[in-house]
mmCIF file of C-alpha atoms in Angstrom:
data_model
loop_
_atom_site.group_PDB
_atom_site.id
_atom_site.type_symbol
_atom_site.label_atom_id
_atom_site.label_comp_id
_atom_site.label_asym_id
_atom_site.label_seq_id
_atom_site.Cartn_x
_atom_site.Cartn_y
_atom_site.Cartn_z
ATOM 1 C CA MET A 219 -0.029 0.153 -0.091
ATOM 2 C CA ASN A 220 2.691 2.493 0.794
ATOM 3 C CA GLN A 221 5.115 1.398 -2.078
ATOM 4 C CA THR A 222 1.701 2.376 -4.404
ATOM 5 C CA ALA A 223 1.081 5.405 -2.370
ATOM 6 C CA ASN A 224 4.819 6.629 -3.010
ATOM 7 C CA LEU A 225 4.224 5.730 -6.883
ATOM 8 C CA ASN A 226 1.387 7.654 -7.069
ATOM 9 C CA ALA A 227 3.107 10.597 -5.203
ATOM 10 C CA THR A 228 6.280 10.151 -7.833
ATOM 11 C CA LEU A 229 3.974 10.396 -10.745
ATOM 12 C CA ASP A 230 2.215 13.387 -9.617
ATOM 13 C CA GLU A 231 5.602 14.967 -8.688
ATOM 14 C CA ALA A 232 6.634 14.190 -12.340
ATOM 15 C CA ALA A 233 3.483 15.343 -14.059
ATOM 16 C CA TYR A 234 3.472 18.539 -12.392
ATOM 17 C CA LEU A 235 7.393 19.119 -13.418
ATOM 18 C CA LEU A 236 6.346 18.429 -16.989
ATOM 19 C CA ASP A 237 3.505 20.839 -16.869
ATOM 20 C CA LEU A 238 6.019 23.524 -15.157
ATOM 21 C CA GLN A 239 8.299 23.055 -17.714
ATOM 22 C CA ALA A 240 6.046 22.990 -20.865
ATOM 23 C CA GLN A 241 4.667 26.519 -19.347
ATOM 24 C CA THR A 242 7.775 27.583 -18.619
ATOM 25 C CA ILE A 243 9.043 26.945 -22.176
ATOM 26 C CA SER A 244 5.721 28.361 -23.705
ATOM 27 C CA ILE A 245 6.359 31.606 -21.603
ATOM 28 C CA GLU A 246 9.869 31.831 -22.014
ATOM 29 C CA ALA A 247 9.317 31.567 -26.395
ATOM 30 C CA TRP A 248 7.285 34.202 -26.209
ATOM 31 C CA ALA A 249 9.095 36.480 -23.904
ATOM 32 C CA VAL A 250 12.420 35.878 -26.160
ATOM 33 C CA THR A 251 10.009 36.501 -29.293
ATOM 34 C CA ALA A 252 9.131 39.945 -27.928
ATOM 35 C CA ILE A 253 12.863 40.658 -27.076
ATOM 36 C CA SER A 254 14.067 39.446 -30.371
ATOM 37 C CA LEU A 255 11.756 41.896 -32.153
ATOM 38 C CA PHE A 256 12.866 44.748 -29.401
ATOM 39 C CA GLN A 257 16.542 44.030 -30.371
ATOM 40 C CA ILE A 258 15.767 43.832 -34.198
ATOM 41 C CA ILE A 259 14.164 47.715 -33.693
ATOM 42 C CA PHE A 260 17.151 48.489 -31.492
ATOM 43 C CA LEU A 261 19.903 47.204 -33.873
ATOM 44 C CA ALA A 262 17.798 48.885 -36.920
ATOM 45 C CA VAL A 263 17.943 52.186 -34.736
ATOM 46 C CA VAL A 264 21.740 51.782 -33.844
ATOM 47 C CA VAL A 265 22.597 51.032 -37.597
ATOM 48 C CA TYR A 266 20.496 53.974 -39.077
ATOM 49 C CA THR A 267 22.247 56.167 -36.069
ATOM 50 C CA GLU A 268 25.822 55.253 -37.158
ATOM 51 C CA THR A 269 25.459 55.172 -40.712
ATOM 52 C CA ARG A 270 24.132 58.916 -41.137
ATOM 53 C CA PRO A 271 26.671 61.289 -42.495
ATOM 54 C CA HIS A 272 28.371 62.843 -39.236
ATOM 55 C CA GLU A 273 31.330 65.525 -39.337
ATOM 56 C CA GLY A 274 34.542 63.973 -38.803
ATOM 57 C CA LEU A 275 33.043 60.397 -39.094
ATOM 58 C CA PRO A 276 33.320 57.785 -41.511
ATOM 59 C CA THR A 277 30.187 56.527 -42.622
ATOM 60 C CA PRO A 278 29.737 52.589 -42.090
ATOM 61 C CA ALA A 279 27.934 50.175 -44.370
ATOM 62 C CA VAL A 280 24.490 49.148 -43.546
ATOM 63 C CA PHE A 281 25.032 45.631 -44.337
ATOM 64 C CA SER A 282 28.390 45.510 -42.561
ATOM 65 C CA PRO A 283 29.370 41.490 -41.891
ATOM 66 C CA ILE A 284 29.078 42.448 -38.080
ATOM 67 C CA ASN A 285 25.240 43.836 -38.684
ATOM 68 C CA ILE A 286 24.830 40.751 -41.065
ATOM 69 C CA VAL A 287 25.521 38.343 -38.318
ATOM 70 C CA LEU A 288 23.802 39.949 -35.519
ATOM 71 C CA LEU A 289 20.591 40.150 -37.344
ATOM 72 C CA CYS A 290 20.866 36.302 -38.577
ATOM 73 C CA LEU A 291 21.851 35.524 -34.612
ATOM 74 C CA ILE A 292 18.376 37.284 -33.598
ATOM 75 C CA ILE A 293 16.199 35.531 -36.231
ATOM 76 C CA CYS A 294 17.662 31.947 -35.821
ATOM 77 C CA ASN A 295 17.677 32.433 -31.724
ATOM 78 C CA CYS A 296 14.030 33.531 -32.014
ATOM 79 C CA GLY A 297 13.450 30.574 -34.628
ATOM 80 C CA GLN A 298 15.055 27.859 -32.050
ATOM 81 C CA CYS A 299 13.060 29.301 -29.130
ATOM 82 C CA LEU A 300 9.492 28.941 -31.078
ATOM 83 C CA SER A 301 10.234 25.562 -32.492
ATOM 84 C CA TYR A 302 11.335 24.078 -29.174
ATOM 85 C CA TRP A 303 8.309 25.286 -27.911
ATOM 86 C CA GLN A 304 6.206 23.659 -30.711
ATOM 87 C CA TYR A 305 8.213 20.456 -30.026
ATOM 88 C CA TRP A 306 6.761 20.617 -26.506
ATOM 89 C CA ILE A 307 3.246 21.355 -26.945
ATOM 90 C CA TYR A 308 2.557 18.592 -29.666
ATOM 91 C CA LEU A 309 2.085 15.220 -29.056
ATOM 92 C CA ASP A 310 2.108 13.903 -32.667
ATOM 93 C CA PRO A 311 5.495 11.707 -33.411
ATOM 94 C CA VAL A 312 5.691 12.875 -36.908
ATOM 95 C CA ILE A 313 5.498 16.809 -35.672
ATOM 96 C CA GLU A 314 7.803 15.905 -32.762
ATOM 97 C CA LEU A 315 10.335 14.701 -35.011
ATOM 98 C CA VAL A 316 9.817 17.651 -37.735
ATOM 99 C CA THR A 317 9.898 20.370 -35.004
ATOM 100 C CA TYR A 318 12.869 19.109 -33.103
ATOM 101 C CA GLY A 319 15.064 18.728 -36.079
ATOM 102 C CA VAL A 320 14.175 22.738 -37.181
ATOM 103 C CA GLU A 321 14.966 23.493 -33.366
ATOM 104 C CA ALA A 322 18.345 21.553 -33.806
ATOM 105 C CA CYS A 323 19.080 23.431 -37.268
ATOM 106 C CA PHE A 324 18.181 26.769 -35.846
ATOM 107 C CA GLY A 325 20.437 25.722 -32.686
ATOM 108 C CA ALA A 326 23.391 24.741 -34.874
ATOM 109 C CA THR A 327 23.117 27.928 -36.785
ATOM 110 C CA VAL A 328 23.171 30.055 -33.621
ATOM 111 C CA LEU A 329 26.308 28.122 -32.479
ATOM 112 C CA PHE A 330 27.920 28.520 -35.959
ATOM 113 C CA PHE A 331 27.465 32.538 -36.228
ATOM 114 C CA VAL A 332 28.447 32.856 -32.426
ATOM 115 C CA MET A 333 31.965 31.879 -33.600
ATOM 116 C CA LEU A 334 31.773 33.666 -36.693
ATOM 117 C CA TYR A 335 30.967 37.045 -34.739
ATOM 118 C CA SER A 336 33.633 36.162 -32.143
ATOM 119 C CA TRP A 337 36.004 35.944 -35.082
ATOM 120 C CA ILE A 338 34.822 39.207 -36.950
ATOM 121 C CA ARG A 339 34.918 41.475 -34.071
ATOM 122 C CA GLY A 340 38.181 40.264 -32.434
ATOM 123 C CA ARG A 341 40.403 39.423 -35.241
ATOM 124 C CA ASN A 342 42.098 43.209 -35.104
ATOM 125 C CA ILE A 343 43.039 42.300 -31.507
ATOM 126 C CA VAL A 344 44.110 39.021 -32.421
ATOM 127 C CA GLU A 345 46.066 40.264 -35.110
ATOM 128 C CA LEU A 346 47.852 42.517 -32.851
ATOM 129 C CA VAL A 347 48.414 40.122 -29.744
ATOM 130 C CA MET A 348 48.769 36.686 -31.679
ATOM 131 C CA PRO A 349 49.253 37.044 -35.266
ATOM 132 C CA ARG A 350 50.586 33.454 -35.818
ATOM 133 C CA ILE A 351 46.839 31.955 -35.161
ATOM 134 C CA VAL A 352 45.280 34.011 -37.784
ATOM 135 C CA PRO A 353 46.074 31.794 -40.742
ATOM 136 C CA PHE A 354 44.572 28.736 -38.863
ATOM 137 C CA PHE A 355 41.143 30.188 -38.650
ATOM 138 C CA PRO A 356 39.294 29.042 -41.691
ATOM 139 C CA ALA A 357 40.225 25.741 -41.385
ATOM 140 C CA TRP A 358 39.217 25.801 -37.605
ATOM 141 C CA LEU A 359 35.845 27.040 -38.870
ATOM 142 C CA SER A 360 35.371 24.543 -41.184
ATOM 143 C CA LEU A 361 36.254 21.816 -39.078
ATOM 144 C CA TYR A 362 33.654 23.405 -36.256
ATOM 145 C CA ALA A 363 31.010 23.855 -39.253
ATOM 146 C CA ALA A 364 31.495 20.106 -39.736
ATOM 147 C CA SER A 365 31.123 18.921 -36.301
ATOM 148 C CA LEU A 366 28.104 21.203 -35.817
ATOM 149 C CA THR A 367 26.360 19.207 -38.846
ATOM 150 C CA THR A 368 27.377 15.886 -37.700
ATOM 151 C CA ALA A 369 25.944 16.584 -33.764
ATOM 152 C CA THR A 370 22.841 18.006 -35.349
ATOM 153 C CA THR A 371 22.163 14.806 -37.368
ATOM 154 C CA LEU A 372 23.094 12.533 -34.934
ATOM 155 C CA SER A 373 20.917 14.694 -32.485
ATOM 156 C CA ILE A 374 17.934 14.113 -34.786
ATOM 157 C CA LEU A 375 18.566 10.334 -35.745
ATOM 158 C CA ALA A 376 19.085 9.715 -31.986
ATOM 159 C CA SER A 377 15.777 11.250 -31.193
ATOM 160 C CA ASP A 378 13.903 8.987 -33.329
ATOM 161 C CA ILE A 379 15.833 5.836 -34.446
ATOM 162 C CA SER A 380 17.418 3.764 -31.441
ATOM 163 C CA ASP A 381 19.451 4.779 -28.716
ATOM 164 C CA GLU A 382 23.125 3.419 -30.636
ATOM 165 C CA PHE A 383 23.358 7.104 -31.917
ATOM 166 C CA ILE A 384 23.526 8.568 -28.512
ATOM 167 C CA THR A 385 26.996 7.860 -27.723
ATOM 168 C CA ALA A 386 28.123 9.281 -31.044
ATOM 169 C CA PHE A 387 25.871 12.487 -30.437
ATOM 170 C CA ASN A 388 27.124 12.822 -27.129
ATOM 171 C CA PHE A 389 30.966 13.099 -28.316
ATOM 172 C CA THR A 390 30.449 15.027 -31.278
ATOM 173 C CA SER A 391 28.208 17.467 -28.980
ATOM 174 C CA ILE A 392 30.927 17.583 -26.526
ATOM 175 C CA LEU A 393 33.492 18.061 -29.253
ATOM 176 C CA THR A 394 31.564 20.769 -30.692
ATOM 177 C CA ALA A 395 31.222 22.859 -27.428
ATOM 178 C CA ILE A 396 35.024 22.385 -26.706
ATOM 179 C CA MET A 397 35.932 23.747 -30.159
ATOM 180 C CA LEU A 398 33.874 26.893 -29.413
ATOM 181 C CA LEU A 399 34.701 27.268 -25.869
ATOM 182 C CA THR A 400 38.541 27.137 -26.939
ATOM 183 C CA PHE A 401 38.172 29.513 -29.497
ATOM 184 C CA ASP A 402 36.546 31.809 -27.647
ATOM 185 C CA LEU A 403 38.758 31.245 -24.581
ATOM 186 C CA LEU A 404 41.544 32.051 -26.914
ATOM 187 C CA VAL A 405 40.073 35.487 -27.963
ATOM 188 C CA GLY A 406 39.196 35.823 -24.534
ATOM 189 C CA VAL A 407 42.890 35.699 -23.514
ATOM 190 C CA CYS A 408 43.727 38.045 -26.314
ATOM 191 C CA TYR A 409 41.691 40.579 -24.853
ATOM 192 C CA ILE A 410 43.157 40.315 -21.640
ATOM 193 C CA MET A 411 46.659 40.474 -22.741
ATOM 194 C CA TYR A 412 45.878 43.504 -25.279
ATOM 195 C CA LEU A 413 44.024 45.237 -22.015
ATOM 196 C CA ARG A 414 47.160 44.467 -19.822
ATOM 197 C CA ARG A 415 49.683 45.611 -22.329
ATOM 198 C CA MET A 416 47.917 48.995 -23.715
ATOM 199 C CA ARG A 417 46.934 50.137 -19.869
ATOM 200 C CA GLY A 418 47.751 53.753 -19.318
ATOM 201 C CA THR A 419 48.892 54.305 -22.873
ATOM 202 C CA ARG A 420 46.874 56.881 -25.605
ATOM 203 C CA VAL A 421 46.916 55.774 -28.892
ATOM 204 C CA ALA A 422 44.657 55.922 -31.893
ATOM 205 C CA ASP A 423 42.049 53.758 -31.988
ATOM 206 C CA HIS A 424 42.738 52.512 -28.502
ATOM 207 C CA GLY A 425 39.169 53.405 -27.267
ATOM 208 C CA ARG A 426 37.610 51.385 -29.555
ATOM 209 C CA LEU A 427 39.660 48.406 -29.167
ATOM 210 C CA ARG A 428 39.597 48.637 -25.466
ATOM 211 C CA ILE A 429 35.919 48.542 -25.216
ATOM 212 C CA VAL A 430 35.706 45.586 -27.699
ATOM 213 C CA SER A 431 38.137 43.853 -25.320
ATOM 214 C CA VAL A 432 36.125 44.534 -22.463
ATOM 215 C CA TYR A 433 32.810 43.488 -23.900
ATOM 216 C CA GLY A 434 34.440 40.697 -25.437
ATOM 217 C CA CYS A 435 35.666 39.580 -21.887
ATOM 218 C CA THR A 436 32.272 39.702 -20.560
ATOM 219 C CA SER A 437 30.989 37.613 -23.870
ATOM 220 C CA THR A 438 33.207 35.031 -23.019
ATOM 221 C CA ALA A 439 32.513 34.790 -19.612
ATOM 222 C CA TRP A 440 28.866 34.586 -20.455
ATOM 223 C CA MET A 441 29.346 32.076 -23.190
ATOM 224 C CA THR A 442 31.302 29.777 -20.787
ATOM 225 C CA ALA A 443 28.445 29.831 -18.292
ATOM 226 C CA TRP A 444 25.849 29.224 -21.220
ATOM 227 C CA PHE A 445 27.684 26.245 -22.462
ATOM 228 C CA THR A 446 28.442 25.048 -18.679
ATOM 229 C CA VAL A 447 24.318 25.105 -18.469
ATOM 230 C CA GLN A 448 23.761 23.087 -21.695
ATOM 231 C CA GLU A 449 25.918 20.544 -20.882
ATOM 232 C CA LEU A 450 24.837 19.753 -17.481
ATOM 233 C CA ILE A 451 21.350 19.994 -19.225
ATOM 234 C CA ARG A 452 22.369 17.538 -21.909
ATOM 235 C CA PHE A 453 23.582 15.042 -19.286
ATOM 236 C CA MET A 454 20.059 15.382 -17.264
ATOM 237 C CA GLN A 455 17.807 14.982 -20.242
ATOM 238 C CA TRP A 456 16.856 11.431 -19.150
ATOM 239 C CA ASP A 457 16.167 12.587 -15.808
ATOM 240 C CA ALA A 458 13.882 15.405 -16.877
ATOM 241 C CA CYS A 459 11.614 15.416 -13.987
ATOM 242 C CA THR A 460 13.527 17.314 -11.646
ATOM 243 C CA LEU A 461 13.161 20.945 -10.535
ATOM 244 C CA LEU A 462 16.607 21.663 -11.206
ATOM 245 C CA TYR A 463 16.237 20.674 -15.081
ATOM 246 C CA VAL A 464 13.569 22.768 -15.282
ATOM 247 C CA VAL A 465 15.517 25.888 -13.873
ATOM 248 C CA LEU A 466 18.471 25.185 -15.834
ATOM 249 C CA ASN A 467 16.604 24.484 -19.110
ATOM 250 C CA ALA A 468 14.913 28.289 -18.678
ATOM 251 C CA PHE A 469 18.242 29.545 -18.207
ATOM 252 C CA ALA A 470 19.936 27.895 -21.319
ATOM 253 C CA MET A 471 17.025 29.404 -23.317
ATOM 254 C CA GLY A 472 17.542 32.845 -22.392
ATOM 255 C CA MET A 473 21.104 33.100 -22.499
ATOM 256 C CA PRO A 474 21.717 33.672 -26.192
ATOM 257 C CA THR A 475 19.424 36.293 -26.214
ATOM 258 C CA ALA A 476 21.256 38.165 -23.232
ATOM 259 C CA PHE A 477 24.380 37.332 -25.186
ATOM 260 C CA ILE A 478 22.985 39.321 -28.397
ATOM 261 C CA LEU A 479 21.599 42.368 -26.300
ATOM 262 C CA ILE A 480 25.418 42.434 -25.211
ATOM 263 C CA GLN A 481 26.727 42.643 -28.538
ATOM 264 C CA ILE A 482 24.084 45.639 -29.546
ATOM 265 C CA VAL A 483 24.936 47.501 -26.559
ATOM 266 C CA MET A 484 28.407 47.148 -27.458
ATOM 267 C CA LYS A 485 27.738 48.514 -30.677
ATOM 268 C CA VAL A 486 26.318 51.442 -29.039
ATOM 269 C CA ALA A 487 29.520 51.911 -26.729
ATOM 270 C CA LEU A 488 31.762 51.680 -30.157
ATOM 271 C CA TYR A 489 29.428 54.502 -31.723
ATOM 272 C CA ARG A 490 29.782 56.606 -28.890
ATOM 273 C CA GLU A 491 33.243 56.236 -28.626
ATOM 274 C CA ARG A 492 33.986 57.250 -32.316
ATOM 275 C CA ARG A 493 31.759 60.284 -31.765
ATOM 276 C CA ARG A 494 34.046 61.234 -28.952
ATOM 277 C CA GLU A 495 37.143 60.450 -30.858
ATOM 278 C CA ALA A 496 36.051 62.857 -33.548
ATOM 279 C CA ALA A 497 34.969 65.610 -30.972
ATOM 280 C CA ASP A 498 38.412 65.214 -29.570
ATOM 281 C CA ARG A 499 40.300 65.642 -33.175
ATOM 282 C CA ARG A 500 37.894 68.575 -33.716
ATOM 283 C CA ASP A 501 39.377 70.203 -30.339
ATOM 284 C CA THR A 502 43.000 69.583 -31.454
ATOM 285 C CA VAL A 503 42.675 71.098 -34.723
ATOM 286 C CA GLU A 504 40.913 74.026 -32.698
ATOM 287 C CA GLN A 505 43.713 74.485 -30.271
ATOM 288 C CA ALA A 506 46.025 74.116 -33.202
ATOM 289 C CA LYS A 507 44.555 76.722 -35.143
ATOM 290 C CA CYS A 508 44.672 79.131 -31.804
ATOM 291 C CA ALA A 509 48.021 78.208 -31.110
ATOM 292 C CA ILE A 510 49.059 79.443 -34.633
ATOM 293 C CA LEU A 511 47.390 82.392 -34.527
ATOM 294 C CA THR A 512 48.853 83.536 -30.945
ATOM 295 C CA SER A 513 52.501 82.277 -31.931
ATOM 296 C CA PRO A 514 55.355 84.948 -31.198
ATOM 297 C CA SER A 515 55.779 85.828 -35.006
ATOM 298 C CA GLN A 516 51.827 86.339 -35.585
ATOM 299 C CA VAL A 517 51.815 88.512 -32.317
ATOM 300 C CA SER A 518 54.706 90.379 -33.366
ATOM 301 C CA GLN A 519 53.435 90.655 -37.047
ATOM 302 C CA THR A 520 49.952 92.055 -35.321
ATOM 303 C CA ARG A 521 51.505 94.704 -33.145
ATOM 304 C CA ALA A 522 53.483 95.706 -36.163
ATOM 305 C CA SER A 523 50.300 96.256 -38.232
ATOM 306 C CA SER A 524 48.307 98.056 -35.186
ATOM 307 C CA GLY A 525 51.372 100.225 -34.786
ATOM 308 C CA LEU A 526 51.532 101.492 -38.607
ATOM 309 C CA ASN A 527 47.553 101.736 -38.532
ATOM 310 C CA ALA A 528 48.346 104.184 -35.627
ATOM 311 C CA LEU A 529 50.700 106.338 -37.325
ATOM 312 C CA SER A 530 48.602 106.654 -40.315
ATOM 313 C CA LEU A 531 45.751 107.422 -38.118
ATOM 314 C CA GLY A 532 47.715 110.194 -36.648
ATOM 315 C CA TYR A 533 49.020 111.454 -39.841
ATOM 316 C CA GLN A 534 45.863 111.935 -41.215
#
């Protein structure tokens, strides 16, 4: 009798946690959609502002690689959350397989664009600090794309066919995470080395590179936490009826959105730094003009002309 009561209590708790997770995923999917729409509007405003002609500022391209990758990140992250939500609310096996496959493809695309973005944004600093690793990046990116494709395919097969793909999927998934984290940590080390070497110096473009380095270190720390949570979820996925799993899954869904928001805020900081540098250059030019006009030769010339004017007035 006690065993039956305990079994019923366990089943009730499992049903409650599954329902809680479904509700959490539904709420977070709509929240990510709303935030993604805000991010697109925010990014459009930032791009419009920085591409308007400003005195003393070069006009960047609207469809720059950074802007394109950020837009793709927002769209794919939103698509991943919505497809994951659809996967949870439908009970039909065919629809579950399709939505899971779509979610896996969106997730792999997000990870690929994260690495591509990290490289585009940090390349200038990597070339300054560790120029020897720059030629290896195309091969690393190709291997990462192949690993992502393999992991995504195995993930879909493991969810529908049998357990024989699970081991291969876990291996390729861990390999993919290690490749991305290794690259991002390496770029993060370059950021830290740059900040230490350039501490207290005032050189051209240092302000913008310093901002990239500071936000890059923040992004690296956030990505490390993001992938740690993802791997915890991966090894807990066969024990999903726990409150810890529900909480970690909610965090994992929101972490890419926060990562994207950090990058858009960095664009704002870089734009403000460009405006400040342009204003400093204008002030320097004005100060140089004032210094030239008040130089000793200019002053003596001004005094001589004033004396001649006085003599001519007295003569008249």
